[in-house]
Short mmCIF file of C-alpha atoms and ligand atoms in Angstrom, two decimals:
data_model
loop_
_atom_site.label_atom_id
_atom_site.label_comp_id
_atom_site.label_asym_id
_atom_site.label_seq_id
_atom_site.Cartn_x
_atom_site.Cartn_y
_atom_site.Cartn_z
CA MET A 1 8.54 -1.76 -17.55
CA ASP A 2 10.27 -3.66 -14.78
CA ASP A 3 7.58 -4.89 -12.48
CA LYS A 4 9.77 -5.08 -9.42
CA PHE A 5 8.85 -1.51 -8.57
CA HIS A 6 5.21 -2.30 -8.26
CA ASP A 7 4.54 -4.03 -5.03
CA GLU A 8 1.71 -2.70 -3.00
CA CYS A 9 0.80 -5.74 -0.99
CA GLY A 10 -0.99 -7.24 1.96
CA VAL A 11 0.48 -9.94 4.21
CA VAL A 12 -1.04 -12.23 6.84
CA GLY A 13 0.39 -14.97 9.07
CA VAL A 14 -1.17 -17.34 11.63
CA PHE A 15 0.78 -19.58 14.00
CA GLY A 16 -0.75 -22.38 16.02
CA HIS A 17 -4.38 -22.63 14.93
CA PRO A 18 -6.19 -25.70 13.50
CA GLU A 19 -7.80 -23.44 10.89
CA ALA A 20 -4.66 -21.49 10.06
CA ALA A 21 -5.13 -21.43 6.27
CA ASN A 22 -8.83 -20.52 6.50
CA LEU A 23 -7.97 -17.61 8.78
CA VAL A 24 -5.25 -16.42 6.43
CA TYR A 25 -7.72 -16.70 3.56
CA LEU A 26 -10.18 -14.46 5.41
CA GLY A 27 -7.34 -12.10 6.26
CA LEU A 28 -6.48 -11.80 2.59
CA TYR A 29 -10.11 -10.90 1.90
CA ALA A 30 -9.83 -8.04 4.41
CA LEU A 31 -6.64 -6.90 2.67
CA GLN A 32 -7.92 -7.20 -0.89
CA HIS A 33 -7.59 -3.42 -1.36
CA ARG A 34 -3.81 -3.79 -0.91
CA GLY A 35 -3.40 -6.09 -3.88
CA GLN A 36 -5.58 -7.49 -6.62
CA GLU A 37 -3.12 -9.03 -9.03
CA SER A 38 -2.39 -12.29 -7.28
CA ALA A 39 -3.09 -14.10 -4.04
CA GLY A 40 -1.38 -17.00 -2.36
CA ILE A 41 -1.16 -19.03 0.82
CA VAL A 42 1.51 -21.41 2.11
CA SER A 43 0.54 -23.66 5.02
CA ASN A 44 2.76 -25.75 7.24
CA GLU A 45 1.71 -29.26 8.20
CA ASN A 46 4.37 -30.51 10.60
CA GLY A 47 7.18 -29.22 8.41
CA ILE A 48 5.55 -30.11 5.09
CA MET A 49 4.62 -26.95 3.23
CA HIS A 50 1.55 -26.73 1.00
CA HIS A 51 1.45 -23.94 -1.55
CA GLU A 52 -1.59 -22.54 -3.39
CA ILE A 53 -1.19 -19.45 -5.45
CA GLY A 54 -2.91 -17.81 -8.42
CA MET A 55 -3.51 -14.68 -10.42
CA GLY A 56 -6.51 -12.51 -9.56
CA LEU A 57 -8.67 -11.74 -6.57
CA VAL A 58 -8.75 -13.88 -3.43
CA ALA A 59 -12.25 -15.05 -4.39
CA ASP A 60 -11.01 -16.14 -7.83
CA VAL A 61 -7.89 -17.91 -6.64
CA PHE A 62 -9.27 -20.04 -3.80
CA ASN A 63 -12.06 -22.57 -3.72
CA THR A 64 -12.97 -25.27 -1.20
CA GLU A 65 -10.68 -27.77 -2.85
CA ARG A 66 -7.62 -25.52 -2.85
CA LEU A 67 -8.25 -24.40 0.73
CA GLY A 68 -8.74 -28.01 1.76
CA ARG A 69 -5.22 -28.81 0.58
CA LEU A 70 -3.75 -26.14 2.84
CA LYS A 71 -3.45 -28.27 5.94
CA GLY A 72 -1.46 -27.46 9.05
CA LEU A 73 -1.40 -25.31 12.15
CA SER A 74 0.43 -22.36 10.59
CA ALA A 75 0.06 -20.46 7.37
CA ILE A 76 1.10 -17.23 5.69
CA GLY A 77 -0.59 -15.38 2.83
CA HIS A 78 -0.03 -12.54 0.41
CA ASN A 79 -2.00 -10.28 -1.94
CA ARG A 80 0.00 -8.55 -4.61
CA TYR A 81 -0.87 -5.39 -6.47
CA SER A 82 0.94 -4.76 -9.66
CA THR A 83 -0.49 -2.01 -11.76
CA GLU A 84 1.84 -2.03 -14.68
CA GLY A 85 4.44 -4.28 -16.22
CA ILE A 86 4.25 -7.98 -16.69
CA SER A 87 1.84 -9.67 -14.35
CA GLU A 88 3.23 -13.12 -13.89
CA ILE A 89 2.52 -15.99 -11.63
CA LYS A 90 6.25 -16.37 -10.95
CA ASN A 91 6.12 -13.01 -9.14
CA ALA A 92 3.16 -14.01 -6.99
CA GLN A 93 3.85 -14.66 -3.31
CA PRO A 94 4.38 -16.16 -0.77
CA CYS A 95 7.62 -17.51 -2.22
CA LEU A 96 8.47 -20.99 -1.05
CA SER A 97 12.07 -22.24 -1.20
CA GLN A 98 14.22 -25.03 0.11
CA TYR A 99 17.51 -24.20 1.79
CA SER A 100 19.96 -26.15 3.93
CA GLY A 101 17.72 -25.72 6.98
CA GLY A 102 14.51 -26.96 5.30
CA SER A 103 11.58 -25.12 3.75
CA LEU A 104 11.20 -21.39 3.96
CA ALA A 105 8.15 -19.34 2.96
CA LEU A 106 8.15 -15.57 2.73
CA ALA A 107 5.55 -12.85 2.16
CA HIS A 108 6.80 -9.29 1.70
CA ASN A 109 5.16 -5.87 1.55
CA GLY A 110 7.35 -2.96 0.49
CA ASN A 111 10.09 -2.25 -2.03
CA LEU A 112 13.81 -2.55 -1.54
CA VAL A 113 16.04 0.12 -3.03
CA ASN A 114 19.20 -1.97 -3.31
CA ALA A 115 17.65 -5.23 -4.53
CA LYS A 116 19.14 -4.87 -7.99
CA GLU A 117 22.74 -4.58 -6.74
CA ILE A 118 22.35 -7.52 -4.39
CA ARG A 119 20.64 -9.58 -7.04
CA ASP A 120 23.41 -8.86 -9.57
CA GLU A 121 26.03 -9.93 -7.02
CA LEU A 122 24.14 -13.10 -6.16
CA VAL A 123 23.61 -14.00 -9.81
CA SER A 124 27.27 -13.50 -10.64
CA ALA A 125 28.10 -15.77 -7.69
CA GLY A 126 25.88 -18.47 -9.19
CA SER A 127 22.43 -17.96 -7.66
CA ILE A 128 19.45 -18.82 -9.81
CA PHE A 129 16.37 -16.65 -9.37
CA GLN A 130 12.84 -17.86 -10.09
CA SER A 131 11.13 -14.46 -10.15
CA THR A 132 11.86 -10.82 -10.89
CA ASN A 133 10.58 -9.51 -7.56
CA ASP A 134 12.69 -7.94 -4.80
CA SER A 135 11.56 -10.38 -2.19
CA GLU A 136 13.40 -13.38 -3.55
CA VAL A 137 16.65 -11.54 -2.81
CA ILE A 138 15.84 -11.85 0.89
CA VAL A 139 15.34 -15.61 0.62
CA HIS A 140 18.73 -16.01 -1.09
CA LEU A 141 20.48 -13.87 1.51
CA ILE A 142 19.00 -15.96 4.32
CA ALA A 143 19.95 -19.21 2.57
CA GLN A 144 23.52 -18.08 1.92
CA SER A 145 24.19 -16.53 5.32
CA LYS A 146 27.14 -18.05 7.15
CA LYS A 147 25.40 -17.70 10.51
CA VAL A 148 24.27 -20.90 12.19
CA ASN A 149 21.19 -19.85 14.12
CA PHE A 150 18.13 -19.00 11.96
CA LEU A 151 17.44 -15.75 13.80
CA ASP A 152 21.03 -14.64 13.13
CA ARG A 153 20.65 -15.59 9.48
CA VAL A 154 17.53 -13.46 9.16
CA THR A 155 19.21 -10.53 10.90
CA ASP A 156 22.28 -10.94 8.71
CA ALA A 157 20.15 -10.99 5.54
CA LEU A 158 17.93 -8.08 6.49
CA SER A 159 20.87 -5.93 7.57
CA GLN A 160 22.08 -6.02 3.97
CA ILE A 161 18.89 -4.75 2.40
CA GLN A 162 17.68 -1.19 2.28
CA GLY A 163 14.21 0.15 1.79
CA ALA A 164 10.78 -0.90 2.96
CA PHE A 165 9.91 -4.31 4.28
CA SER A 166 7.10 -5.65 6.38
CA LEU A 167 7.70 -9.37 6.21
CA VAL A 168 6.23 -12.63 7.37
CA LEU A 169 8.50 -15.70 7.25
CA MET A 170 7.58 -19.27 8.02
CA ARG A 171 9.80 -22.29 8.51
CA ASN A 172 9.33 -25.80 9.85
CA ASP A 173 8.53 -24.94 13.42
CA SER A 174 8.32 -21.18 13.68
CA LEU A 175 6.95 -17.97 12.23
CA TYR A 176 8.69 -14.58 12.06
CA ALA A 177 7.29 -11.10 11.53
CA VAL A 178 9.57 -8.17 10.95
CA ARG A 179 9.34 -4.50 10.05
CA ASP A 180 12.18 -2.42 8.60
CA PRO A 181 13.82 0.10 10.96
CA TYR A 182 11.93 3.06 9.44
CA GLY A 183 8.61 1.24 9.59
CA PHE A 184 7.48 2.45 6.16
CA ARG A 185 4.79 -0.21 5.82
CA PRO A 186 2.41 -1.33 8.56
CA LEU A 187 2.32 -4.68 10.38
CA CYS A 188 0.34 -5.59 13.47
CA LEU A 189 -0.07 -8.43 15.93
CA GLY A 190 -3.14 -10.15 17.31
CA LYS A 191 -4.18 -13.27 19.17
CA LEU A 192 -6.96 -15.76 18.58
CA ASP A 193 -7.69 -18.83 20.76
CA GLY A 194 -4.04 -18.91 21.87
CA ALA A 195 -2.76 -18.59 18.27
CA TYR A 196 -0.79 -15.56 17.07
CA VAL A 197 -1.87 -13.57 14.04
CA VAL A 198 0.17 -10.98 12.15
CA ALA A 199 -1.27 -8.81 9.40
CA SER A 200 -0.68 -5.67 7.38
CA GLU A 201 -3.76 -3.99 8.83
CA SER A 202 -5.84 -4.29 11.96
CA CYS A 203 -9.07 -4.78 9.95
CA VAL A 204 -7.91 -8.41 9.58
CA MET A 205 -8.21 -8.89 13.35
CA ASP A 206 -11.75 -7.51 13.27
CA LEU A 207 -12.83 -9.91 10.56
CA ILE A 208 -11.44 -13.06 12.16
CA GLU A 209 -12.37 -11.85 15.66
CA ALA A 210 -8.80 -11.94 16.90
CA GLU A 211 -7.80 -9.74 19.81
CA TYR A 212 -5.76 -6.83 18.48
CA LEU A 213 -2.58 -6.64 20.56
CA ARG A 214 -0.39 -3.95 19.03
CA GLU A 215 1.59 -2.73 16.05
CA ILE A 216 4.89 -4.45 15.42
CA GLU A 217 7.46 -1.72 16.03
CA PRO A 218 9.79 -0.32 13.36
CA GLY A 219 12.93 -2.49 13.43
CA GLU A 220 11.26 -5.20 15.51
CA LEU A 221 11.62 -8.89 14.72
CA LEU A 222 9.14 -11.26 16.33
CA GLU A 223 9.84 -14.96 16.65
CA ILE A 224 6.82 -17.15 17.30
CA ASP A 225 6.98 -20.88 18.05
CA ASP A 226 5.53 -23.48 20.43
CA LYS A 227 7.36 -21.83 23.33
CA GLY A 228 5.62 -18.49 22.72
CA ILE A 229 6.59 -15.15 21.28
CA ARG A 230 9.88 -13.27 21.59
CA SER A 231 10.71 -9.77 20.44
CA TYR A 232 14.12 -8.56 19.19
CA PHE A 233 15.44 -5.27 17.87
CA PRO A 234 18.49 -6.45 15.93
CA PHE A 235 18.94 -3.50 13.55
CA GLU A 236 20.51 -0.10 13.94
CA LYS A 237 17.81 2.25 15.20
CA LYS A 238 16.37 4.76 12.69
CA PRO A 239 13.83 7.55 13.01
CA PRO A 240 10.33 6.28 12.19
CA LYS A 241 9.17 7.12 8.66
CA PHE A 242 5.66 5.79 8.32
CA CYS A 243 4.14 6.15 4.87
CA VAL A 244 1.74 9.09 5.04
CA PHE A 245 0.05 7.90 1.85
CA GLU A 246 -1.23 4.84 3.73
CA HIS A 247 -3.27 7.27 5.81
CA ILE A 248 -4.30 9.42 2.85
CA TYR A 249 -5.39 6.70 0.47
CA PHE A 250 -4.08 3.21 0.79
CA ALA A 251 -5.13 1.71 4.13
CA ARG A 252 -8.69 0.79 4.95
CA PRO A 253 -10.42 3.48 7.04
CA ASP A 254 -11.46 0.90 9.62
CA SER A 255 -7.82 0.10 10.38
CA TYR A 256 -5.69 1.44 13.21
CA GLN A 257 -2.25 2.17 11.89
CA PHE A 258 0.91 4.12 12.76
CA GLY A 259 -0.53 5.18 16.10
CA GLY A 260 -3.80 6.55 14.75
CA ASP A 261 -7.12 5.47 13.32
CA VAL A 262 -7.24 5.97 9.61
CA TYR A 263 -10.90 7.07 9.60
CA SER A 264 -10.34 10.03 11.94
CA ILE A 265 -7.11 11.05 10.27
CA ARG A 266 -8.70 11.14 6.81
CA LYS A 267 -11.67 13.08 8.14
CA GLN A 268 -9.37 15.52 9.91
CA MET A 269 -7.49 16.10 6.65
CA GLY A 270 -10.86 17.07 5.09
CA LYS A 271 -11.45 19.55 7.92
CA CYS A 272 -8.02 21.07 7.38
CA LEU A 273 -8.84 21.41 3.68
CA ALA A 274 -12.06 23.28 4.48
CA GLN A 275 -10.16 25.64 6.81
CA GLU A 276 -7.46 26.26 4.26
CA SER A 277 -9.60 26.52 1.16
CA PRO A 278 -13.26 27.39 1.77
CA VAL A 279 -15.67 27.68 -1.17
CA ASP A 280 -19.03 29.35 -1.54
CA ALA A 281 -20.95 26.30 -2.77
CA ASP A 282 -24.18 24.34 -2.36
CA LEU A 283 -22.89 20.78 -2.03
CA VAL A 284 -19.83 18.78 -0.95
CA VAL A 285 -19.54 15.65 -3.09
CA PRO A 286 -16.86 12.99 -2.57
CA VAL A 287 -15.16 10.96 -5.27
CA PRO A 288 -16.12 7.55 -3.94
CA ASP A 289 -14.54 5.76 -2.20
CA SER A 290 -11.21 7.55 -1.88
CA GLY A 291 -12.67 11.00 -1.08
CA VAL A 292 -15.54 10.02 1.21
CA LEU A 293 -14.00 10.62 4.62
CA SER A 294 -12.25 13.85 3.75
CA ALA A 295 -15.52 15.05 2.18
CA ILE A 296 -17.36 14.31 5.44
CA GLY A 297 -14.69 16.35 7.25
CA TYR A 298 -14.93 19.17 4.71
CA SER A 299 -18.72 19.24 4.99
CA GLU A 300 -18.69 19.23 8.80
CA GLU A 301 -16.15 22.01 8.97
CA SER A 302 -17.71 24.21 6.27
CA GLY A 303 -21.36 23.54 7.05
CA ILE A 304 -22.01 22.81 3.34
CA PRO A 305 -24.28 19.75 2.95
CA PHE A 306 -22.69 16.41 2.00
CA GLU A 307 -24.29 14.52 -0.88
CA MET A 308 -23.36 11.35 -2.75
CA GLY A 309 -23.55 13.06 -6.12
CA LEU A 310 -21.31 10.43 -7.70
CA ILE A 311 -22.11 6.74 -7.53
CA ARG A 312 -19.46 4.10 -7.86
CA ASN A 313 -19.88 0.74 -9.48
CA HIS A 314 -17.97 -1.50 -7.08
CA TYR A 315 -17.68 -4.39 -9.48
CA VAL A 316 -14.95 -2.89 -11.62
CA GLY A 317 -11.31 -2.55 -10.58
CA ARG A 318 -9.58 0.71 -9.83
CA THR A 319 -9.04 2.85 -12.92
CA PHE A 320 -5.41 3.25 -12.00
CA ILE A 321 -4.85 -0.44 -12.65
CA GLU A 322 -5.28 -0.39 -16.37
CA PRO A 323 -1.98 0.02 -18.12
CA GLN A 324 -3.05 1.81 -21.30
CA SER A 325 -4.41 5.29 -20.96
CA GLN A 326 -7.10 4.71 -23.58
CA ILE A 327 -8.55 1.99 -21.40
CA ARG A 328 -8.07 4.08 -18.28
CA HIS A 329 -10.19 6.91 -19.69
CA PHE A 330 -12.92 4.43 -20.34
CA GLY A 331 -12.33 3.05 -16.86
CA VAL A 332 -13.41 6.23 -15.10
CA LYS A 333 -16.73 6.25 -16.96
CA ILE A 334 -17.42 2.65 -16.21
CA LYS A 335 -16.65 3.21 -12.54
CA LEU A 336 -18.44 6.45 -11.66
CA ASN A 337 -21.69 8.07 -12.65
CA ALA A 338 -23.10 11.47 -11.65
CA VAL A 339 -26.58 11.75 -10.11
CA ARG A 340 -28.46 14.39 -12.09
CA LYS A 341 -31.12 14.85 -9.41
CA VAL A 342 -28.47 15.85 -6.86
CA ILE A 343 -26.14 17.89 -9.03
CA GLU A 344 -28.37 19.82 -11.47
CA GLY A 345 -28.36 23.57 -10.85
CA LYS A 346 -25.85 23.31 -7.97
CA ARG A 347 -22.41 24.75 -7.22
CA VAL A 348 -20.41 21.68 -6.27
CA VAL A 349 -17.20 21.09 -4.30
CA ILE A 350 -15.68 17.76 -5.32
CA ILE A 351 -13.32 16.15 -2.81
CA ASP A 352 -10.72 13.49 -3.61
CA ASP A 353 -7.64 12.31 -1.74
CA SER A 354 -5.15 12.77 -4.57
CA ILE A 355 -4.61 13.50 -8.23
CA VAL A 356 -2.12 11.21 -9.94
CA ARG A 357 -2.31 11.66 -13.71
CA GLY A 358 -5.38 13.90 -13.62
CA THR A 359 -7.53 11.53 -15.65
CA THR A 360 -10.11 10.87 -12.93
CA SER A 361 -10.64 14.53 -12.00
CA ARG A 362 -10.95 15.61 -15.63
CA LYS A 363 -13.61 12.99 -16.37
CA ILE A 364 -15.51 13.78 -13.20
CA VAL A 365 -15.65 17.52 -13.80
CA LYS A 366 -16.94 16.88 -17.32
CA MET A 367 -19.53 14.41 -16.05
CA LEU A 368 -20.80 16.88 -13.43
CA ARG A 369 -21.17 19.66 -15.98
CA GLU A 370 -23.05 17.28 -18.28
CA VAL A 371 -25.68 16.75 -15.59
CA GLY A 372 -26.07 20.47 -14.98
CA ALA A 373 -23.55 21.53 -12.29
CA LEU A 374 -23.31 25.34 -12.27
CA GLU A 375 -19.77 25.42 -10.86
CA VAL A 376 -17.28 22.64 -10.07
CA HIS A 377 -14.59 23.30 -7.46
CA VAL A 378 -12.01 20.57 -6.91
CA ARG A 379 -10.40 20.16 -3.49
CA ILE A 380 -7.73 17.55 -2.82
CA SER A 381 -7.03 16.39 0.72
CA SER A 382 -3.27 15.94 0.22
CA PRO A 383 -0.51 18.00 -1.42
CA PRO A 384 0.39 17.62 -5.12
CA THR A 385 1.95 14.17 -5.74
CA GLN A 386 5.17 15.18 -7.45
CA HIS A 387 7.63 12.37 -6.79
CA PRO A 388 7.47 8.61 -7.33
CA CYS A 389 7.48 6.28 -4.35
CA PHE A 390 10.31 3.74 -4.09
CA TYR A 391 9.08 2.11 -0.92
CA GLY A 392 6.01 0.21 -2.04
CA ILE A 393 3.18 2.50 -3.14
CA ASP A 394 2.65 2.24 -6.84
CA THR A 395 3.03 5.61 -8.48
CA PRO A 396 3.79 6.26 -12.12
CA THR A 397 7.02 7.92 -13.27
CA LYS A 398 7.66 11.54 -12.40
CA GLU A 399 6.84 12.44 -16.00
CA GLU A 400 3.36 11.00 -15.69
CA LEU A 401 2.53 12.74 -12.41
CA ILE A 402 0.53 15.76 -13.49
CA ALA A 403 1.69 17.85 -10.52
CA SER A 404 5.33 17.38 -11.45
CA LYS A 405 4.95 18.74 -14.95
CA LYS A 406 2.06 21.23 -14.80
CA THR A 407 1.56 24.31 -12.64
CA LEU A 408 -1.51 24.49 -10.42
CA GLU A 409 -3.24 26.77 -12.94
CA ASP A 410 -2.40 24.46 -15.86
CA THR A 411 -3.69 21.48 -13.90
CA ARG A 412 -6.91 23.38 -13.15
CA LYS A 413 -7.31 24.12 -16.85
CA TYR A 414 -6.57 20.50 -17.76
CA ILE A 415 -9.21 19.13 -15.42
CA THR A 416 -11.52 22.04 -16.44
CA ALA A 417 -12.46 22.92 -12.85
CA ASP A 418 -13.60 26.41 -11.83
CA THR A 419 -11.09 26.31 -8.97
CA LEU A 420 -8.55 23.79 -7.67
CA HIS A 421 -6.76 23.55 -4.35
CA TYR A 422 -4.51 20.89 -2.83
CA LEU A 423 -4.07 20.73 0.95
CA THR A 424 -0.63 22.13 1.75
CA LEU A 425 1.94 19.82 3.32
CA ASP A 426 2.26 21.96 6.46
CA LYS A 427 -1.48 22.08 7.00
CA MET A 428 -1.84 18.35 6.39
CA MET A 429 0.92 17.52 8.85
CA GLU A 430 -0.85 19.57 11.57
CA VAL A 431 -3.04 16.47 11.92
CA TYR A 432 -0.05 14.65 13.44
CA LYS A 433 0.92 17.39 15.91
CA GLU A 434 4.26 16.52 17.56
CA ARG A 435 4.55 13.32 15.47
CA LYS A 436 4.91 15.04 12.12
CA ASP A 437 8.54 14.01 11.66
CA HIS A 438 7.58 10.37 12.05
CA PHE A 439 6.20 10.17 8.52
CA CYS A 440 7.70 9.66 5.07
CA LYS A 441 6.34 12.36 2.74
CA ALA A 442 8.71 11.75 -0.15
CA CYS A 443 5.90 11.61 -2.74
CA PHE A 444 5.15 15.24 -1.86
CA ASP A 445 8.50 16.80 -0.95
CA GLY A 446 11.04 14.49 -2.63
CA ASN A 447 12.91 13.88 0.65
CA TYR A 448 13.62 10.17 0.42
CA PRO A 449 14.50 8.89 3.92
CA VAL A 450 16.62 5.96 2.76
CA THR A 451 19.75 7.35 1.25
CA PHE A 452 21.33 5.36 -1.51
CA GLN A 453 25.05 4.84 -2.05
CA ASP A 454 25.16 7.34 -4.83
CA GLU A 455 21.85 9.01 -4.51
CA ASP A 456 21.75 10.88 -7.79
CA GLU A 457 22.86 7.90 -9.80
CA LYS A 458 20.48 5.62 -7.98
CA GLN A 459 17.59 7.97 -8.50
CA MET A 460 18.32 8.09 -12.19
CA ASP A 461 18.52 4.32 -12.37
CA LEU A 462 15.22 4.03 -10.61
CA PHE A 463 13.52 6.59 -12.80
CA ALA A 464 14.92 4.91 -15.88
CA ALA A 465 13.80 1.48 -14.68
CA LYS A 466 10.30 2.75 -14.03
CA GLU A 467 10.20 4.12 -17.54
CA GLU A 468 11.42 0.94 -19.25
P1 AMP B 1 -5.64 9.83 -11.78
O1 AMP B 1 -6.86 9.64 -12.60
O2 AMP B 1 -4.44 9.17 -12.42
O3 AMP B 1 -5.38 11.26 -11.42
O4 AMP B 1 -5.85 9.02 -10.42
C1 AMP B 1 -6.48 9.64 -9.32
C2 AMP B 1 -7.25 8.64 -8.54
O5 AMP B 1 -6.44 7.50 -8.25
C3 AMP B 1 -7.72 9.22 -7.22
O6 AMP B 1 -9.11 8.98 -7.10
C4 AMP B 1 -6.93 8.48 -6.16
O7 AMP B 1 -7.72 8.15 -5.06
C5 AMP B 1 -6.48 7.23 -6.86
N1 AMP B 1 -5.10 6.84 -6.47
C6 AMP B 1 -4.14 7.58 -5.92
N2 AMP B 1 -3.00 6.88 -5.73
C7 AMP B 1 -3.26 5.64 -6.16
C8 AMP B 1 -2.49 4.44 -6.20
N3 AMP B 1 -1.23 4.39 -5.77
N4 AMP B 1 -3.09 3.33 -6.71
C9 AMP B 1 -4.34 3.38 -7.16
N5 AMP B 1 -5.12 4.49 -7.15
C10 AMP B 1 -4.59 5.61 -6.66
#
């Protein structure tokens, strides 16, 4: 399995604060849900870059000593989430390189769809890569650009790549934040004691008590230095294609993102689900934590009482993380337990945000029956996930996505539910009203917004690579 397709990540950057690295460290804590494989920070002390990086959670990677070494008034940080493939320190970010203009640090969230071609060209022209991740391609393109001015070099490099990128770049005396023209992945801007902060999600600003200013626009490049902040739109304009799955599952519910607050959107999706697929039942029970908000919405709309009939152990990782299915099956049991007192003798509606392989739902239905549920109805607050994501959400291959290979009825039988319903795409998109075309829904409808040179061939390459 080539791990370059597995980059769900969180990025943070701070410019002009005496506690830059500490703030970035806290920011990475707030973004831990976006990546648990590795964490890293690069700080800038008057042009000298300090680099601390490691495998694991933010709390495991950093200690007082490591943080103490991260001196300087600016810093950038990165959390990486790699669910399958080789987890290696060489793929951890931020990447730090030397080029003709000095040191350059980069933290990237998103996946590029033409990284392989560019990488092959660069390698045949003599470039030496240190990692297997997409992001290093960007560093090489910046370093090799013939443009003189750094901003032009960045524009030149980023104009050659296709796909999703929300990036933070840091060099000797400046920091840059940029979002691809479609805006697949989030990135926002804040201010703290005169310093600028950029982060994947607004919950970072809440934690460090920075003033939230705004989202960085799709296609916008921000340059921040001692003179202040300047905004550029150097790329060809594209229609916005925000990742709808950020709203469904990935982002924290206390974040504001893509022009909406995630909490309300998720809850609204639950209401839509109740309108579209009502059930005669006694209890609405969420799969914690992913189904909680849509279950609140479902309960409010249907009038069926909400109960926490499943309890999650928060000290184990997500089941999805474990690469071998034998371990994953075990993972669901270790993570969730049913509350007999709540469930026994009841007709239960279980709400989750999505079904990927079907493992979680199957285990949960079984667990609920074991503690005496009379009926178990499964309701999912998004449409069937049928297509892999190539823009930065980790999804397994098409083959492994249960909705791409089984009919609704076969899925229901597999998870052993009494009934099963997924929110339809049209109903879900009602939440966005006139903004429904602003979202990428490729995981549901297979319409990939970034077209590849030879789309069919590229798709096959990508599918094959994911299956390696
Ligand atoms: P599965 O057992 O494979 O069907 O996984 C379903 C569970 O994984 C649901 O509870 C989802 O909330 C969660 N999930 C969905 N997408 C992802 C993802 N990209 N990464 C991790 N977990 C996910």
